[in-house]
mmCIF file of C-alpha atoms in Angstrom:
data_model
loop_
_atom_site.group_PDB
_atom_site.id
_atom_site.type_symbol
_atom_site.label_atom_id
_atom_site.label_comp_id
_atom_site.label_asym_id
_atom_site.label_seq_id
_atom_site.Cartn_x
_atom_site.Cartn_y
_atom_site.Cartn_z
ATOM 1 C CA UNK H 1167 -0.229 8.263 -22.672
ATOM 2 C CA UNK H 1168 -3.497 9.524 -21.143
ATOM 3 C CA UNK H 1169 -5.459 6.447 -22.380
ATOM 4 C CA UNK H 1170 -2.945 4.070 -20.772
ATOM 5 C CA UNK H 1171 -2.936 6.044 -17.461
ATOM 6 C CA UNK H 1172 -6.787 6.007 -17.368
ATOM 7 C CA UNK H 1173 -6.779 2.239 -18.066
ATOM 8 C CA UNK H 1174 -4.330 1.635 -15.196
ATOM 9 C CA UNK H 1175 -6.407 3.734 -12.808
ATOM 10 C CA UNK H 1176 -9.529 1.770 -13.692
ATOM 11 C CA UNK H 1177 -7.747 -1.513 -13.061
ATOM 12 C CA UNK H 1178 -6.455 -0.303 -9.710
ATOM 13 C CA UNK H 1179 -9.987 0.666 -8.663
ATOM 14 C CA UNK H 1180 -11.414 -2.701 -9.730
ATOM 15 C CA UNK H 1181 -8.809 -4.716 -7.783
ATOM 16 C CA UNK H 1182 -8.221 -2.441 -4.814
ATOM 17 C CA UNK H 1183 -8.638 -4.157 -1.413
ATOM 18 C CA UNK H 1184 -11.732 -3.092 0.448
ATOM 19 C CA UNK H 1185 -12.780 -3.344 4.058
ATOM 20 C CA UNK H 1186 -14.736 -6.581 4.488
ATOM 21 C CA UNK H 1187 -17.417 -5.788 6.988
ATOM 22 C CA UNK H 1188 -19.083 -9.203 6.396
ATOM 23 C CA UNK H 1189 -16.287 -11.104 8.093
ATOM 24 C CA UNK H 1190 -17.922 -13.607 10.408
ATOM 25 C CA UNK H 1191 -15.834 -12.609 13.428
ATOM 26 C CA UNK H 1192 -16.291 -8.879 13.002
ATOM 27 C CA UNK H 1193 -17.919 -7.081 15.884
ATOM 28 C CA UNK H 1194 -20.528 -4.284 15.431
ATOM 29 C CA UNK H 1195 -19.205 -0.975 14.321
ATOM 30 C CA UNK H 1196 -18.299 1.424 17.088
ATOM 31 C CA UNK H 1197 -16.410 -1.183 19.156
ATOM 32 C CA UNK H 1198 -12.641 -1.095 19.156
ATOM 33 C CA UNK H 1199 -12.438 -4.897 19.219
ATOM 34 C CA UNK H 1200 -12.740 -5.961 15.572
ATOM 35 C CA UNK H 1201 -12.348 -9.658 16.237
ATOM 36 C CA UNK H 1202 -10.986 -12.274 18.626
ATOM 37 C CA UNK H 1203 -10.224 -15.632 17.097
ATOM 38 C CA UNK H 1204 -8.621 -18.827 18.486
ATOM 39 C CA UNK H 1205 -6.400 -20.900 16.239
ATOM 40 C CA UNK H 1206 -5.278 -24.481 16.947
ATOM 41 C CA UNK H 1207 -2.961 -26.494 14.541
ATOM 42 C CA UNK H 1208 -3.454 -23.752 11.932
ATOM 43 C CA UNK H 1209 -7.273 -24.077 11.980
ATOM 44 C CA UNK H 1210 -9.736 -21.479 13.119
ATOM 45 C CA UNK H 1211 -11.911 -22.627 15.981
ATOM 46 C CA UNK H 1212 -15.603 -22.122 15.529
ATOM 47 C CA UNK H 1213 -17.419 -19.332 17.277
ATOM 48 C CA UNK H 1214 -15.941 -16.385 19.156
ATOM 49 C CA UNK H 1215 -15.217 -15.910 22.802
ATOM 50 C CA UNK H 1216 -13.832 -13.206 25.098
ATOM 51 C CA UNK H 1217 -10.096 -12.638 25.140
ATOM 52 C CA UNK H 1218 -9.646 -14.076 28.659
ATOM 53 C CA UNK H 1219 -11.530 -17.230 27.817
ATOM 54 C CA UNK H 1220 -9.537 -17.733 24.562
ATOM 55 C CA UNK H 1221 -6.222 -17.262 26.433
ATOM 56 C CA UNK H 1222 -7.329 -19.725 29.096
ATOM 57 C CA UNK H 1223 -8.181 -22.355 26.473
ATOM 58 C CA UNK H 1224 -4.854 -21.841 24.611
ATOM 59 C CA UNK H 1225 -2.753 -22.066 27.729
ATOM 60 C CA UNK H 1226 -4.582 -25.028 29.027
ATOM 61 C CA UNK H 1227 -4.076 -27.025 25.875
ATOM 62 C CA UNK H 1228 -0.544 -25.726 25.380
ATOM 63 C CA UNK H 1229 -1.131 -25.402 21.623
ATOM 64 C CA UNK H 1230 -2.356 -22.689 19.277
ATOM 65 C CA UNK H 1231 -2.700 -18.956 19.782
ATOM 66 C CA UNK H 1232 -5.267 -16.247 19.902
ATOM 67 C CA UNK H 1233 -5.436 -13.358 17.484
ATOM 68 C CA UNK H 1234 -7.156 -10.142 18.662
ATOM 69 C CA UNK H 1235 -7.726 -7.269 16.335
ATOM 70 C CA UNK H 1236 -8.506 -3.745 17.514
ATOM 71 C CA UNK H 1237 -9.175 -0.436 15.792
ATOM 72 C CA UNK H 1238 -8.139 2.846 17.540
ATOM 73 C CA UNK H 1239 -8.756 1.612 21.141
ATOM 74 C CA UNK H 1240 -8.832 4.030 24.011
ATOM 75 C CA UNK H 1241 -6.661 3.727 27.099
ATOM 76 C CA UNK H 1242 -9.547 2.208 29.110
ATOM 77 C CA UNK H 1243 -10.454 -0.305 26.383
ATOM 78 C CA UNK H 1244 -6.836 -1.469 26.005
ATOM 79 C CA UNK H 1245 -6.040 -1.582 29.736
ATOM 80 C CA UNK H 1246 -7.706 -4.962 30.287
ATOM 81 C CA UNK H 1247 -5.818 -6.601 27.414
ATOM 82 C CA UNK H 1248 -2.544 -5.087 28.537
ATOM 83 C CA UNK H 1249 -2.997 -6.568 32.007
ATOM 84 C CA UNK H 1250 -4.195 -9.972 30.652
ATOM 85 C CA UNK H 1251 -1.169 -10.459 28.370
ATOM 86 C CA UNK H 1252 1.391 -8.591 30.500
ATOM 87 C CA UNK H 1253 2.238 -5.971 27.889
ATOM 88 C CA UNK H 1254 4.908 -3.421 28.610
ATOM 89 C CA UNK H 1255 3.494 0.041 29.559
ATOM 90 C CA UNK H 1256 5.720 1.820 27.015
ATOM 91 C CA UNK H 1257 4.522 -0.374 24.192
ATOM 92 C CA UNK H 1258 0.918 0.090 25.339
ATOM 93 C CA UNK H 1259 1.340 3.848 25.332
ATOM 94 C CA UNK H 1260 2.724 3.740 21.787
ATOM 95 C CA UNK H 1261 -0.103 1.481 20.623
ATOM 96 C CA UNK H 1262 -2.882 3.684 21.995
ATOM 97 C CA UNK H 1263 -1.542 7.119 21.111
ATOM 98 C CA UNK H 1264 0.032 6.158 17.737
ATOM 99 C CA UNK H 1265 2.139 8.610 15.693
ATOM 100 C CA UNK H 1266 5.210 6.338 15.896
ATOM 101 C CA UNK H 1267 7.972 5.592 13.494
ATOM 102 C CA UNK H 1268 8.204 2.022 12.166
ATOM 103 C CA UNK H 1269 10.216 0.062 14.652
ATOM 104 C CA UNK H 1270 10.687 -3.269 16.422
ATOM 105 C CA UNK H 1271 11.013 -3.580 20.177
ATOM 106 C CA UNK H 1272 11.429 -6.654 22.359
ATOM 107 C CA UNK H 1273 10.028 -6.769 25.880
ATOM 108 C CA UNK H 1274 10.935 -10.093 27.562
ATOM 109 C CA UNK H 1275 9.058 -12.693 25.523
ATOM 110 C CA UNK H 1276 6.920 -10.179 23.532
ATOM 111 C CA UNK H 1277 7.780 -8.463 20.265
ATOM 112 C CA UNK H 1278 6.233 -5.059 19.520
ATOM 113 C CA UNK H 1279 6.340 -3.988 15.895
ATOM 114 C CA UNK H 1280 5.087 -0.692 14.338
ATOM 115 C CA UNK H 1281 4.266 -0.436 10.712
ATOM 116 C CA UNK H 1282 3.088 2.548 8.635
ATOM 117 C CA UNK H 1283 0.252 1.613 6.322
ATOM 118 C CA UNK H 1284 -0.204 3.522 3.097
ATOM 119 C CA UNK H 1285 -3.019 3.945 0.551
ATOM 120 C CA UNK H 1286 -2.961 5.624 -2.842
ATOM 121 C CA UNK H 1287 -5.675 8.245 -3.112
ATOM 122 C CA UNK H 1288 -7.325 8.067 -6.499
ATOM 123 C CA UNK H 1289 -7.730 11.325 -8.456
ATOM 124 C CA UNK H 1290 -8.742 12.208 -11.975
ATOM 125 C CA UNK H 1291 -5.979 14.717 -12.411
ATOM 126 C CA UNK H 1292 -3.068 15.674 -10.260
ATOM 127 C CA UNK H 1293 -3.235 19.271 -9.005
ATOM 128 C CA UNK H 1294 -1.098 21.442 -6.717
ATOM 129 C CA UNK H 1295 -3.308 20.419 -3.767
ATOM 130 C CA UNK H 1296 -4.050 16.740 -4.603
ATOM 131 C CA UNK H 1297 -3.631 14.235 -1.861
ATOM 132 C CA UNK H 1298 -1.740 11.254 -3.304
ATOM 133 C CA UNK H 1299 -0.665 9.111 -0.296
ATOM 134 C CA UNK H 1300 -2.791 8.517 2.781
ATOM 135 C CA UNK H 1301 -0.984 6.940 5.746
ATOM 136 C CA UNK H 1302 -2.074 5.051 8.866
ATOM 137 C CA UNK H 1303 -0.464 2.952 11.526
ATOM 138 C CA UNK H 1304 -0.521 -0.693 12.497
ATOM 139 C CA UNK H 1305 0.936 -1.999 15.779
ATOM 140 C CA UNK H 1306 1.490 -5.721 16.335
ATOM 141 C CA UNK H 1307 2.120 -7.420 19.701
ATOM 142 C CA UNK H 1308 3.508 -10.937 19.179
ATOM 143 C CA UNK H 1309 3.828 -13.310 22.076
ATOM 144 C CA UNK H 1310 4.212 -17.111 22.470
ATOM 145 C CA UNK H 1311 0.502 -17.694 22.294
ATOM 146 C CA UNK H 1312 -1.086 -14.473 21.116
ATOM 147 C CA UNK H 1313 -1.112 -11.821 18.438
ATOM 148 C CA UNK H 1314 -2.657 -8.393 19.057
ATOM 149 C CA UNK H 1315 -3.065 -5.964 16.187
ATOM 150 C CA UNK H 1316 -3.950 -2.380 16.785
ATOM 151 C CA UNK H 1317 -4.889 -0.346 13.683
ATOM 152 C CA UNK H 1318 -5.045 3.426 13.362
ATOM 153 C CA UNK H 1319 -6.550 5.046 10.296
ATOM 154 C CA UNK H 1320 -9.478 4.459 7.986
ATOM 155 C CA UNK H 1321 -7.633 1.950 5.803
ATOM 156 C CA UNK H 1322 -5.383 -1.085 6.204
ATOM 157 C CA UNK H 1323 -8.071 -3.584 7.168
ATOM 158 C CA UNK H 1324 -6.647 -7.024 8.035
ATOM 159 C CA UNK H 1325 -9.840 -8.906 7.280
ATOM 160 C CA UNK H 1326 -8.774 -10.081 3.786
ATOM 161 C CA UNK H 1327 -5.296 -10.980 5.185
ATOM 162 C CA UNK H 1328 -6.772 -13.070 7.946
ATOM 163 C CA UNK H 1329 -8.950 -14.941 5.438
ATOM 164 C CA UNK H 1330 -5.969 -15.561 3.160
ATOM 165 C CA UNK H 1331 -3.984 -16.953 6.098
ATOM 166 C CA UNK H 1332 -6.878 -19.181 7.125
ATOM 167 C CA UNK H 1333 -6.752 -20.654 3.646
ATOM 168 C CA UNK H 1334 -3.137 -21.830 4.357
ATOM 169 C CA UNK H 1335 -3.358 -23.738 7.620
ATOM 170 C CA UNK H 1336 0.204 -25.164 7.226
ATOM 171 C CA UNK H 1337 1.595 -21.634 7.308
ATOM 172 C CA UNK H 1338 -0.745 -20.511 10.079
ATOM 173 C CA UNK H 1339 0.291 -23.540 12.145
ATOM 174 C CA UNK H 1340 3.762 -22.022 12.511
ATOM 175 C CA UNK H 1341 2.412 -19.752 15.126
ATOM 176 C CA UNK H 1342 2.268 -16.005 15.831
ATOM 177 C CA UNK H 1343 5.531 -15.384 13.930
ATOM 178 C CA UNK H 1344 3.754 -16.489 10.759
ATOM 179 C CA UNK H 1345 1.065 -13.851 11.382
ATOM 180 C CA UNK H 1346 3.695 -11.216 11.957
ATOM 181 C CA UNK H 1347 5.375 -12.161 8.667
ATOM 182 C CA UNK H 1348 2.007 -12.069 6.820
ATOM 183 C CA UNK H 1349 1.288 -8.576 8.181
ATOM 184 C CA UNK H 1350 4.758 -7.292 7.237
ATOM 185 C CA UNK H 1351 4.379 -8.815 3.748
ATOM 186 C CA UNK H 1352 0.885 -7.288 3.412
ATOM 187 C CA UNK H 1353 2.175 -3.821 4.413
ATOM 188 C CA UNK H 1354 5.162 -3.979 2.017
ATOM 189 C CA UNK H 1355 2.972 -5.189 -0.836
ATOM 190 C CA UNK H 1356 0.872 -2.102 -0.341
ATOM 191 C CA UNK H 1357 4.058 -0.010 -0.541
ATOM 192 C CA UNK H 1358 4.852 -1.627 -3.930
ATOM 193 C CA UNK H 1359 1.337 -0.895 -5.217
ATOM 194 C CA UNK H 1360 1.414 2.747 -4.091
ATOM 195 C CA UNK H 1361 4.883 3.228 -5.562
ATOM 196 C CA UNK H 1362 3.671 1.951 -8.927
ATOM 197 C CA UNK H 1363 0.663 4.245 -8.804
ATOM 198 C CA UNK H 1364 2.836 7.220 -7.892
ATOM 199 C CA UNK H 1365 5.078 6.440 -10.867
ATOM 200 C CA UNK H 1366 2.100 6.939 -13.166
ATOM 201 C CA UNK H 1367 1.576 10.431 -11.662
ATOM 202 C CA UNK H 1368 5.289 11.149 -12.153
ATOM 203 C CA UNK H 1369 5.038 10.069 -15.789
ATOM 204 C CA UNK H 1370 2.009 12.314 -16.313
ATOM 205 C CA UNK H 1371 3.826 15.343 -14.808
ATOM 206 C CA UNK H 1372 6.956 14.621 -16.851
ATOM 207 C CA UNK H 1373 4.867 14.474 -20.045
ATOM 208 C CA UNK H 1374 3.192 17.739 -19.207
ATOM 209 C CA UNK H 1375 6.465 19.506 -18.365
ATOM 210 C CA UNK H 1376 8.142 18.499 -21.595
ATOM 211 C CA UNK H 1377 5.123 19.279 -23.770
ATOM 212 C CA UNK H 1378 5.112 22.249 -26.160
ATOM 213 C CA UNK H 1379 2.843 24.309 -23.882
ATOM 214 C CA UNK H 1380 4.649 25.040 -20.640
ATOM 215 C CA UNK H 1381 2.289 25.739 -17.753
ATOM 216 C CA UNK H 1382 3.529 27.606 -14.620
ATOM 217 C CA UNK H 1383 1.158 25.432 -12.593
ATOM 218 C CA UNK H 1384 3.382 22.384 -13.307
ATOM 219 C CA UNK H 1385 5.837 23.533 -10.626
ATOM 220 C CA UNK H 1386 3.040 23.317 -7.992
ATOM 221 C CA UNK H 1387 2.159 19.815 -9.116
ATOM 222 C CA UNK H 1388 5.808 18.667 -8.983
ATOM 223 C CA UNK H 1389 6.221 20.171 -5.512
ATOM 224 C CA UNK H 1390 3.023 18.577 -4.213
ATOM 225 C CA UNK H 1391 4.181 15.220 -5.634
ATOM 226 C CA UNK H 1392 7.531 15.617 -3.818
ATOM 227 C CA UNK H 1393 5.671 16.274 -0.613
ATOM 228 C CA UNK H 1394 3.519 13.189 -0.962
ATOM 229 C CA UNK H 1395 6.606 11.139 -1.871
ATOM 230 C CA UNK H 1396 8.229 12.308 1.326
ATOM 231 C CA UNK H 1397 5.220 11.003 3.266
ATOM 232 C CA UNK H 1398 5.742 7.632 1.546
ATOM 233 C CA UNK H 1399 9.454 7.706 2.317
ATOM 234 C CA UNK H 1400 8.763 8.331 5.980
ATOM 235 C CA UNK H 1401 6.696 5.143 6.064
ATOM 236 C CA UNK H 1402 9.059 2.992 4.093
ATOM 237 C CA UNK H 1403 12.604 3.863 4.987
ATOM 238 C CA UNK H 1404 12.592 3.318 8.839
ATOM 239 C CA UNK H 1405 11.122 -0.182 8.350
ATOM 240 C CA UNK H 1406 14.381 -1.482 6.924
ATOM 241 C CA UNK H 1407 16.169 -2.013 10.198
ATOM 242 C CA UNK H 1408 13.223 -3.918 11.896
ATOM 243 C CA UNK H 1409 12.862 -6.291 8.945
ATOM 244 C CA UNK H 1410 16.643 -6.880 8.786
ATOM 245 C CA UNK H 1411 16.557 -7.668 12.553
ATOM 246 C CA UNK H 1412 13.754 -10.204 12.018
ATOM 247 C CA UNK H 1413 15.493 -11.717 8.968
ATOM 248 C CA UNK H 1414 19.070 -11.951 10.162
ATOM 249 C CA UNK H 1415 19.074 -11.832 14.005
ATOM 250 C CA UNK H 1416 19.813 -14.967 16.028
ATOM 251 C CA UNK H 1417 16.602 -17.028 16.082
ATOM 252 C CA UNK H 1418 14.639 -17.075 19.312
ATOM 253 C CA UNK H 1419 11.377 -18.583 20.602
ATOM 254 C CA UNK H 1420 9.134 -16.095 18.702
ATOM 255 C CA UNK H 1421 10.845 -15.952 15.301
ATOM 256 C CA UNK H 1422 12.471 -19.301 14.515
ATOM 257 C CA UNK H 1423 14.916 -20.077 11.840
ATOM 258 C CA UNK H 1424 12.050 -21.597 9.834
ATOM 259 C CA UNK H 1425 10.334 -18.180 9.573
ATOM 260 C CA UNK H 1426 13.371 -15.978 9.029
ATOM 261 C CA UNK H 1427 13.666 -16.723 5.266
ATOM 262 C CA UNK H 1428 10.184 -15.321 4.805
ATOM 263 C CA UNK H 1429 11.217 -12.108 6.476
ATOM 264 C CA UNK H 1430 14.297 -11.908 4.268
ATOM 265 C CA UNK H 1431 11.977 -12.033 1.237
ATOM 266 C CA UNK H 1432 9.936 -9.164 2.646
ATOM 267 C CA UNK H 1433 13.109 -7.169 3.348
ATOM 268 C CA UNK H 1434 14.116 -7.696 -0.277
ATOM 269 C CA UNK H 1435 10.776 -6.310 -1.431
ATOM 270 C CA UNK H 1436 11.174 -3.376 0.889
ATOM 271 C CA UNK H 1437 14.628 -2.642 -0.615
ATOM 272 C CA UNK H 1438 13.051 -2.460 -4.029
ATOM 273 C CA UNK H 1439 10.494 0.091 -2.802
ATOM 274 C CA UNK H 1440 13.202 2.150 -1.146
ATOM 275 C CA UNK H 1441 15.208 2.243 -4.385
ATOM 276 C CA UNK H 1442 12.085 3.261 -6.322
ATOM 277 C CA UNK H 1443 11.382 6.174 -3.942
ATOM 278 C CA UNK H 1444 15.009 7.328 -4.124
ATOM 279 C CA UNK H 1445 14.877 7.260 -7.955
ATOM 280 C CA UNK H 1446 11.482 9.019 -7.925
ATOM 281 C CA UNK H 1447 12.887 11.840 -5.749
ATOM 282 C CA UNK H 1448 15.853 12.308 -7.998
ATOM 283 C CA UNK H 1449 13.624 12.271 -11.045
ATOM 284 C CA UNK H 1450 11.274 14.863 -9.620
ATOM 285 C CA UNK H 1451 14.280 17.111 -8.812
ATOM 286 C CA UNK H 1452 15.386 16.839 -12.489
ATOM 287 C CA UNK H 1453 11.805 17.523 -13.718
ATOM 288 C CA UNK H 1454 11.457 20.542 -11.454
ATOM 289 C CA UNK H 1455 14.850 21.957 -12.614
ATOM 290 C CA UNK H 1456 13.894 21.333 -16.243
ATOM 291 C CA UNK H 1457 10.559 23.061 -15.753
ATOM 292 C CA UNK H 1458 12.212 26.089 -14.155
ATOM 293 C CA UNK H 1459 14.700 26.250 -16.984
ATOM 294 C CA UNK H 1460 11.823 26.146 -19.506
ATOM 295 C CA UNK H 1461 10.030 28.953 -17.683
ATOM 296 C CA UNK H 1462 13.219 31.056 -17.751
ATOM 297 C CA UNK H 1463 13.636 30.360 -21.473
ATOM 298 C CA UNK H 1464 9.992 31.253 -22.127
ATOM 299 C CA UNK H 1465 10.402 34.515 -20.153
ATOM 300 C CA UNK H 1466 13.529 35.350 -22.098
ATOM 301 C CA UNK H 1467 11.633 34.775 -25.371
ATOM 302 C CA UNK H 1468 8.806 37.062 -24.200
ATOM 303 C CA UNK H 1469 11.313 39.740 -23.243
ATOM 304 C CA UNK H 1470 12.993 39.487 -26.716
ATOM 305 C CA UNK H 1471 9.665 39.818 -28.421
ATOM 306 C CA UNK H 1472 8.694 42.812 -26.327
ATOM 307 C CA UNK H 1473 12.134 44.427 -27.004
ATOM 308 C CA UNK H 1474 11.860 43.798 -30.793
ATOM 309 C CA UNK H 1475 8.421 45.375 -31.030
ATOM 310 C CA UNK H 1476 9.535 48.315 -28.886
ATOM 311 C CA UNK H 1477 12.447 48.844 -31.274
ATOM 312 C CA UNK H 1478 10.108 48.769 -34.259
ATOM 313 C CA UNK H 1479 7.667 51.178 -32.712
ATOM 314 C CA UNK H 1480 10.515 53.552 -31.722
ATOM 315 C CA UNK H 1481 11.233 54.414 -35.406
ATOM 316 C CA UNK H 1482 7.892 56.043 -36.237
ATOM 317 C CA UNK H 1483 7.748 57.469 -32.694
ATOM 318 C CA UNK H 1484 11.083 59.188 -33.262
ATOM 319 C CA UNK H 1485 10.168 60.584 -36.740
ATOM 320 C CA UNK H 1486 6.782 61.799 -35.525
ATOM 321 C CA UNK H 1487 8.442 63.328 -32.474
ATOM 322 C CA UNK H 1488 10.897 65.258 -34.653
ATOM 323 C CA UNK H 1489 8.246 66.654 -36.987
ATOM 324 C CA UNK H 1490 5.890 67.392 -34.169
ATOM 325 C CA UNK H 1491 8.198 70.035 -32.584
ATOM 326 C CA UNK H 1492 6.376 72.899 -34.548
ATOM 327 C CA UNK H 1493 9.474 74.901 -35.632
ATOM 328 C CA UNK H 1494 8.867 77.405 -38.416
ATOM 329 C CA UNK H 1495 11.884 76.465 -40.448
ATOM 330 C CA UNK H 1496 12.043 72.695 -40.925
ATOM 331 C CA UNK H 1497 13.011 71.003 -44.213
ATOM 332 C CA UNK H 1498 10.315 69.573 -46.417
ATOM 333 C CA UNK H 1499 7.510 71.064 -44.314
ATOM 334 C CA UNK H 1500 5.945 72.722 -47.362
ATOM 335 C CA UNK H 1501 7.143 70.195 -49.963
ATOM 336 C CA UNK H 1502 4.365 68.438 -51.819
ATOM 337 C CA UNK H 1503 5.872 64.924 -51.409
ATOM 338 C CA UNK H 1504 7.200 65.416 -47.894
ATOM 339 C CA UNK H 1505 4.346 63.638 -46.119
ATOM 340 C CA UNK H 1506 4.316 60.464 -48.283
ATOM 341 C CA UNK H 1507 8.099 60.413 -48.200
ATOM 342 C CA UNK H 1508 8.151 60.418 -44.356
ATOM 343 C CA UNK H 1509 5.510 57.664 -44.254
ATOM 344 C CA UNK H 1510 7.480 55.576 -46.737
ATOM 345 C CA UNK H 1511 10.658 55.984 -44.677
ATOM 346 C CA UNK H 1512 8.918 54.870 -41.529
ATOM 347 C CA UNK H 1513 7.246 51.853 -43.187
ATOM 348 C CA UNK H 1514 10.499 50.770 -44.825
ATOM 349 C CA UNK H 1515 12.504 51.164 -41.600
ATOM 350 C CA UNK H 1516 9.895 49.147 -39.608
ATOM 351 C CA UNK H 1517 9.811 46.435 -42.330
ATOM 352 C CA UNK H 1518 13.598 46.046 -42.309
ATOM 353 C CA UNK H 1519 13.695 45.877 -38.568
ATOM 354 C CA UNK H 1520 10.888 43.280 -38.429
ATOM 355 C CA UNK H 1521 12.671 41.219 -41.077
ATOM 356 C CA UNK H 1522 15.936 41.359 -39.169
ATOM 357 C CA UNK H 1523 14.298 40.349 -35.899
ATOM 358 C CA UNK H 1524 12.527 37.419 -37.617
ATOM 359 C CA UNK H 1525 15.771 36.165 -38.996
ATOM 360 C CA UNK H 1526 17.450 36.321 -35.582
ATOM 361 C CA UNK H 1527 14.558 34.477 -33.971
ATOM 362 C CA UNK H 1528 13.312 37.345 -31.789
ATOM 363 C CA UNK H 1529 9.900 37.395 -33.415
#
């Protein structure tokens, strides 16, 4: 229903997460370092300090961790942090240049996770060129006493997530693994929201395809929706193995057995999204086939109508052609009732043909 779809779109706009530029730890725009915060016993420490000073304080006390957030850093900007925390060069290269598949790598005592972030692009009406899914990337370095997040793209801000975690100090006190879980849960929740929004577009296309008026532009909309769904599938499907590894692998110092049940919950949500995408893809295939079948049927109906009218017009054309040959000796040429008789024969023949075609459904 159009009214219900418009209402859902309005609700999504009202409750959509936005980038919080008023966060107290956010640095001025233009800097790749979004924030650098020190946490001890699940509580955020007041003020902000450089990364090296925060690490020194954490390692001196032997408790807590530092969370550094960056947005699209350059090689030079990230080099200092990589040296400070001893990050592996391969992971650093992936984090700076992006365009990676979702994955999980372990380098000594550091975990490197790559997530694809997604955002639903609002639109009044789906067209053959509409952008539906916008993707970005989020890299997370997790160590014994640090978390480094590197974000690529214009969406996927972690400001609201950080504030939600700070409201739960007991969970935050579990260390960097709790932050990694919160980020994974945040990313998968966005997958669920985008999948639900895409379903509304699929319902709209399905309604249009099976309406009485078949539009040839519907095929372009279905194809565009399949392309956008493929973009979502590339973000969701590869994340299954990393989450399964975090949820079921033998616990180690970074991801303890206490945190693993939380990752299993996230993996379960991801399975739901994967199943949704698979069903969406199959449904779009069926819709596209049904649309092509409808177009074929409509073309056949048009051809039958053209053929029927051509057959009706052929009768007077034939009679007029015969009497237009200008022979001297033709029957009824000089008969008084010849002309009206010929007209009557043509009208009667055309009427009978038209009636026959109407009964057979050709007209």
